[in-house]
XYZ file of N, CA and C in Angstrom:
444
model
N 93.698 60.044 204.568
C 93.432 58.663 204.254
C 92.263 58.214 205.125
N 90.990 56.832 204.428
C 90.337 57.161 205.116
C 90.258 55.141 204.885
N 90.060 54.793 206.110
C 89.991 52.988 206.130
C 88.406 53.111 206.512
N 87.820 52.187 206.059
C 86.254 51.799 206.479
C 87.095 49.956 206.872
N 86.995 49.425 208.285
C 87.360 48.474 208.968
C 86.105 47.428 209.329
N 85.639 46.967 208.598
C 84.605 45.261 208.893
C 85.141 44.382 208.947
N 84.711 44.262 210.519
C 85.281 43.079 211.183
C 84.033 41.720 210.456
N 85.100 41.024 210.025
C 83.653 39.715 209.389
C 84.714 38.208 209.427
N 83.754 37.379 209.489
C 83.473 35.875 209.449
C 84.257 35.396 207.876
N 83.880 36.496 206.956
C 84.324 35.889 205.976
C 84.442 36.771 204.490
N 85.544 37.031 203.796
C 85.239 38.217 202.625
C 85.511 37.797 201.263
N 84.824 38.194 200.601
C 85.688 37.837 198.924
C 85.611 39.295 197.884
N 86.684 39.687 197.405
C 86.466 40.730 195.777
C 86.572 39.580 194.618
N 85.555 39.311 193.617
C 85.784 39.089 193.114
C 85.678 39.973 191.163
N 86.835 40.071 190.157
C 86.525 41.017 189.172
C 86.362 39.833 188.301
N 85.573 40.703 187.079
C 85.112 39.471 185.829
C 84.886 37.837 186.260
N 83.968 37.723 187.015
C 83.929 36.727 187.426
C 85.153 35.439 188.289
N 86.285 36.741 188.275
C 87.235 35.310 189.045
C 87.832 36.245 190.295
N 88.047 35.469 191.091
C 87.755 35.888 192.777
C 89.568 36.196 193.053
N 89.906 37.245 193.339
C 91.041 38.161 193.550
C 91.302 37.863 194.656
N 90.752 38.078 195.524
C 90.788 38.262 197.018
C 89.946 36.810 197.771
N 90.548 36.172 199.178
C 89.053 35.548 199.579
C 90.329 35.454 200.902
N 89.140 35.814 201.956
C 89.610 35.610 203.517
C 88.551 35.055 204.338
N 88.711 34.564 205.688
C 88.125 33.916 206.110
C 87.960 35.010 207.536
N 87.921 34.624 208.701
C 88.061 35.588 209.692
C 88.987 36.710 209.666
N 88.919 38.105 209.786
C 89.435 39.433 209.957
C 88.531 40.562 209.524
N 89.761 41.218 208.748
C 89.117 42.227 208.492
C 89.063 42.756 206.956
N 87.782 43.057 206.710
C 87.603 44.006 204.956
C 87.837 45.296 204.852
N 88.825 45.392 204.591
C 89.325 47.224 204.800
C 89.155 48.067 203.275
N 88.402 48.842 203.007
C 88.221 49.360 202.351
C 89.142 50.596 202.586
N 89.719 51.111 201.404
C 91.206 51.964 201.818
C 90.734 53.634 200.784
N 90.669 54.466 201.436
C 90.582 56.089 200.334
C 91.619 56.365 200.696
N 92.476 57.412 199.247
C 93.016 58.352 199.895
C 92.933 59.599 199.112
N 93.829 60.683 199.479
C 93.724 61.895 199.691
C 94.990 62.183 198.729
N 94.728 63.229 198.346
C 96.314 63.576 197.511
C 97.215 64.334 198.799
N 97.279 64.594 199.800
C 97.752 64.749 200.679
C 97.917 63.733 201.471
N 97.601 62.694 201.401
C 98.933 61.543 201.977
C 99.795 61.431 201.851
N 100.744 60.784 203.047
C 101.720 59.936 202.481
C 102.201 58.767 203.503
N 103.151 58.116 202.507
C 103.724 56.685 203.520
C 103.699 56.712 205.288
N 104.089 58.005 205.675
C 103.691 58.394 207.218
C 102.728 58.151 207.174
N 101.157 58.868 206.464
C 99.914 58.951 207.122
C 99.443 57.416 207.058
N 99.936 56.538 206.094
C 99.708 55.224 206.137
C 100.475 54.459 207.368
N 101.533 54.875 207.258
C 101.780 53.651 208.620
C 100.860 53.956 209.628
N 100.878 55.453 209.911
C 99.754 55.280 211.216
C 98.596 54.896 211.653
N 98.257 54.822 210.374
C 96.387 54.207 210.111
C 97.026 52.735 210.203
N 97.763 52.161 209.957
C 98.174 50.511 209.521
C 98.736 50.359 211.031
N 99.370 50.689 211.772
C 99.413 50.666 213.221
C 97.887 50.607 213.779
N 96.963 51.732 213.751
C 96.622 51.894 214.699
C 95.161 50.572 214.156
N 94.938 50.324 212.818
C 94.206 49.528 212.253
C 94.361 47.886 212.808
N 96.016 47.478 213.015
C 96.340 46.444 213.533
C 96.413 46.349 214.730
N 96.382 47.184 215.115
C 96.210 47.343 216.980
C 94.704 47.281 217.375
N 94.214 47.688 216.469
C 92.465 47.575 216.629
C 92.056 46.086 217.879
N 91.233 46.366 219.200
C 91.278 45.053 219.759
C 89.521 45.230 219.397
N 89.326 44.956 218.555
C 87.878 44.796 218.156
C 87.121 42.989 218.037
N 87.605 42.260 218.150
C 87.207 40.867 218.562
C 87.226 40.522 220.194
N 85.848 39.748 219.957
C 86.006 38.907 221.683
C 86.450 38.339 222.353
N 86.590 38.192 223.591
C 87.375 37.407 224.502
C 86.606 36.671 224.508
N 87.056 35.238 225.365
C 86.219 34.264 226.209
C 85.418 34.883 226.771
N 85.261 36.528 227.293
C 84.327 37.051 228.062
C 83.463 37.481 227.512
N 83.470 37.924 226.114
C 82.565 38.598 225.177
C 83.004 40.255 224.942
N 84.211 40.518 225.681
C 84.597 41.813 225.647
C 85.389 41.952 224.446
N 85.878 43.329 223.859
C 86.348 43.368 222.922
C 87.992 43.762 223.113
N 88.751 42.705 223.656
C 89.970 42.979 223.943
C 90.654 42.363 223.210
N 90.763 41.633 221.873
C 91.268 41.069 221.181
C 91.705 41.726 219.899
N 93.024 41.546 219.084
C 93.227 41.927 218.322
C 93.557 40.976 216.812
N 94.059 41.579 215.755
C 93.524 40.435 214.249
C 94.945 39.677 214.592
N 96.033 40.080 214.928
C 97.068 38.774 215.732
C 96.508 37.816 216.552
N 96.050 38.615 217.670
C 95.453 37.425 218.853
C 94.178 36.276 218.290
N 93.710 36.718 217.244
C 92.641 35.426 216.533
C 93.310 35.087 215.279
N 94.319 35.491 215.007
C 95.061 34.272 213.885
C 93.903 34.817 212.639
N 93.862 36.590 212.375
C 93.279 36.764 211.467
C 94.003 37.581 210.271
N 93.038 37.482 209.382
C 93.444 38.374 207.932
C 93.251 39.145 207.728
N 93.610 39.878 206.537
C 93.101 41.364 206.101
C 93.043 41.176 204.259
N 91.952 41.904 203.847
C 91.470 42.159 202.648
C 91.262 43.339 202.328
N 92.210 43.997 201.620
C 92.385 44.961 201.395
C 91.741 45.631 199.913
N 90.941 46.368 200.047
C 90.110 47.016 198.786
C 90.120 48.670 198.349
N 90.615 49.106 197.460
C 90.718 50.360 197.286
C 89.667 51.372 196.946
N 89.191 52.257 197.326
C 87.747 52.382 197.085
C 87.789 54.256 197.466
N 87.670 54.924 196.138
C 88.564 56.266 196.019
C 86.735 57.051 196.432
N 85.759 56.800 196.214
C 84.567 57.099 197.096
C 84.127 57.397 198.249
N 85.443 56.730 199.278
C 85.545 56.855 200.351
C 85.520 59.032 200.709
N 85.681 59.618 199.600
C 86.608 60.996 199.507
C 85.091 61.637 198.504
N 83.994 61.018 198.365
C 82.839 61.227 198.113
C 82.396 63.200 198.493
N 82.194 63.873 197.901
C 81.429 64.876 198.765
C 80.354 65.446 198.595
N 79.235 65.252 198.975
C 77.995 65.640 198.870
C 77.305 66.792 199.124
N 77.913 67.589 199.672
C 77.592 69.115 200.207
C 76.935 69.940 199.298
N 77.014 69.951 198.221
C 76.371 70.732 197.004
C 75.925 69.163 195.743
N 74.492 69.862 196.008
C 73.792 69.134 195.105
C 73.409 67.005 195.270
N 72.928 66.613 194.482
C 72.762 65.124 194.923
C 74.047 64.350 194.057
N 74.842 64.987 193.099
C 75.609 64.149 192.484
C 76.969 64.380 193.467
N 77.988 62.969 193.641
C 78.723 63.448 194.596
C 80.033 63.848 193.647
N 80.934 64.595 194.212
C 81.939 65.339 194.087
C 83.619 64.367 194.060
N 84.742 64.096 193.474
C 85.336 63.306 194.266
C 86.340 64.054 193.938
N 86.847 65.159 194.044
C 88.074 66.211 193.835
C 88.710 66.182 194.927
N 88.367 65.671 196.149
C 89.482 65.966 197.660
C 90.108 64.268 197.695
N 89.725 63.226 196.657
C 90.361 61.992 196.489
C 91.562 62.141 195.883
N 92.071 61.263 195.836
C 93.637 61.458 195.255
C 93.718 61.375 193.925
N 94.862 61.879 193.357
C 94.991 61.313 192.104
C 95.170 59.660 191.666
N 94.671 58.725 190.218
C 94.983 57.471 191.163
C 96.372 56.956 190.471
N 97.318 58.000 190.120
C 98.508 57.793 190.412
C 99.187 57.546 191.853
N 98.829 58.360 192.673
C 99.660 58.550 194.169
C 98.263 57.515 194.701
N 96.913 57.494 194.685
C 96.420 56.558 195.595
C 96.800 54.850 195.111
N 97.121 54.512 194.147
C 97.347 53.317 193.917
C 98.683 52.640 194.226
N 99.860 54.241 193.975
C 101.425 53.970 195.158
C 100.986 53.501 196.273
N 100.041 54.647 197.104
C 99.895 54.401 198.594
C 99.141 53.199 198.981
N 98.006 52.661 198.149
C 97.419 51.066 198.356
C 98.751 49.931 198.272
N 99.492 50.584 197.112
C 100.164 48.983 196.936
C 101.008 48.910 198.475
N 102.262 50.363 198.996
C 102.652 50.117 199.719
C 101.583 49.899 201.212
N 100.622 49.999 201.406
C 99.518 49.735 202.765
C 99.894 47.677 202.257
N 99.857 47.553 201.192
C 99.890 46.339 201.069
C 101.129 45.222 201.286
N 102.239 46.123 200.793
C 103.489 45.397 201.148
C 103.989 45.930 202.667
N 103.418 47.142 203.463
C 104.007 46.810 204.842
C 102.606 46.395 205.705
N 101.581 45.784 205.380
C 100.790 45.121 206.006
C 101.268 43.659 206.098
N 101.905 43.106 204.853
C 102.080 41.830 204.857
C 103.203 41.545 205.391
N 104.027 42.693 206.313
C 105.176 42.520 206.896
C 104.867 42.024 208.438
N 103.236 42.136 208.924
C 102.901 41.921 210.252
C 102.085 40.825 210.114
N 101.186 41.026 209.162
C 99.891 39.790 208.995
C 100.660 39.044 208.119
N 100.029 37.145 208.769
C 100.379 36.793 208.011
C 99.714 36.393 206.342
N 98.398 36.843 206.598
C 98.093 36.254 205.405
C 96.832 37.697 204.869
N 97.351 38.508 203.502
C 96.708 39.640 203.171
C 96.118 39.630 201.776
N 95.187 39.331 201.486
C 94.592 39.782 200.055
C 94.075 41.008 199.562
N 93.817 40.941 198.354
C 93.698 42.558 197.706
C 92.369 42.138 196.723
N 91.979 43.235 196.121
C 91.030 43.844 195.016
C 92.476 43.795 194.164
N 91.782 44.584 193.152
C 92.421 45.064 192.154
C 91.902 46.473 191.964
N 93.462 47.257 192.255
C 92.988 48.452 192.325
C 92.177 49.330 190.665
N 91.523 49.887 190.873
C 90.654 50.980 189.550
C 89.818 49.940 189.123
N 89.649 48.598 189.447
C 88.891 47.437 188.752
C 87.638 47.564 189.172
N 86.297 46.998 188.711
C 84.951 47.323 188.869
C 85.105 45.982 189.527
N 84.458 46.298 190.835
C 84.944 44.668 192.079
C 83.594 44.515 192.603
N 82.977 43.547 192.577
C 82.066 42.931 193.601
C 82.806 42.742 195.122
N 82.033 43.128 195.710
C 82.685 42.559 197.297
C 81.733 41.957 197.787
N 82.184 40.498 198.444
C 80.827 39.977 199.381
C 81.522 40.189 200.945
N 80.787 39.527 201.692
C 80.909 39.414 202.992
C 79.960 39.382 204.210
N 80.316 38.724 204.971
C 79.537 38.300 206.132
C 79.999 39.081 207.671
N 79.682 40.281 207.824
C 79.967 41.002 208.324
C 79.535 40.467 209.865
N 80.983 40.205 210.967
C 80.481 39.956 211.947
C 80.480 40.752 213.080
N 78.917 40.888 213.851
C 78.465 41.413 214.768
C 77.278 42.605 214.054
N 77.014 43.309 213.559
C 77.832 44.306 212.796
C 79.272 44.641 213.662
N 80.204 45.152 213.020
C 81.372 45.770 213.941
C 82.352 46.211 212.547
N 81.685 47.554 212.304
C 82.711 48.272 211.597
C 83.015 49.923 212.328
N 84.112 49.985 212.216
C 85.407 51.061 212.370
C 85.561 51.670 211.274
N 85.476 53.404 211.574
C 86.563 54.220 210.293
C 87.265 54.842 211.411
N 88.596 54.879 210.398
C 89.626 55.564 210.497
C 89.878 56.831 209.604
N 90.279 57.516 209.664
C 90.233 58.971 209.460
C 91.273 59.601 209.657
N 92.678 59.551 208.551
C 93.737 60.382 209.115
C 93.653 61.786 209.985
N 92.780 62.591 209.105
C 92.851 63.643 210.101
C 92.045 63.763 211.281
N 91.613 62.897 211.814
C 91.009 62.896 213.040
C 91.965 61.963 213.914
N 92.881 61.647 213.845
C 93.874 61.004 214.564
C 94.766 61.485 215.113
């Protein structure tokens, strides 16, 4: 499983013109997975994603976490993430999941995220999504099951 984590000011998915998703301070998590996931490899990315202390203190340090600023999460499914480019310029997406099992594993990232945060929006998963956002600092994070 693979999270791409932007920390931003402000996010929206919106499909066919009407807006799915819209958050204000947190985070835009763009979510891959793997046909070798499972509900384990998600909690641990969803732990270690919410533990993230990637916001500032009063000091400017980054000891803060999306609890300690009273933030959100926007959650977007995005099976590209599993992209592979190694042969040739067209990319490859056979090590992505099927999107039977990746769209199980989004919905549940979604119902035990909203068991900690209080406030979580979504895409629509397989949907052709605009995403905006105001990405703050730059300050994006991947996560990477198997590098964990």
């Amino acid at each position: 499983m693979r999270l791409v984590i932007q920390r931003v000011k402000n996010a929206s998915v919106t499909v066919d013109n009407e807006v799915t998703g819209k958050i204000g301070k947190g985070y835009l998590v763009l979510v891959g997975v793997s046909d070798s996931d499972t509900e384990s490899t998600a909690d641990k990315l969803i732990r270690k994603m919410i533990g993230l202390r990637i916001f500032e203190d009063e000091n400017g340090k980054t000891n803060l976490s999306l609890a300690d600023v009273g933030g959100s999460l926007l959650l977007v499914s995005q099976f590209t993430l599993y992209a592979n480019c190694r042969k040739g310029n067209r990319p490859s997406f056979i090590e992505a999941g099927s999107p039977e099992k990746a769209e199980a594993l989004y919905e549940y990232m979604i119902r035990e995220c909203k068991k900690s945060v209080p406030e979580v929006q979504t895409g629509i998963f397989g949907a052709d999504m605009e995403v905006s956002l105001v990405n703050d600092g730059p300050f994006t994070v991947i996560l990477d099951s198997d590098q964990l």
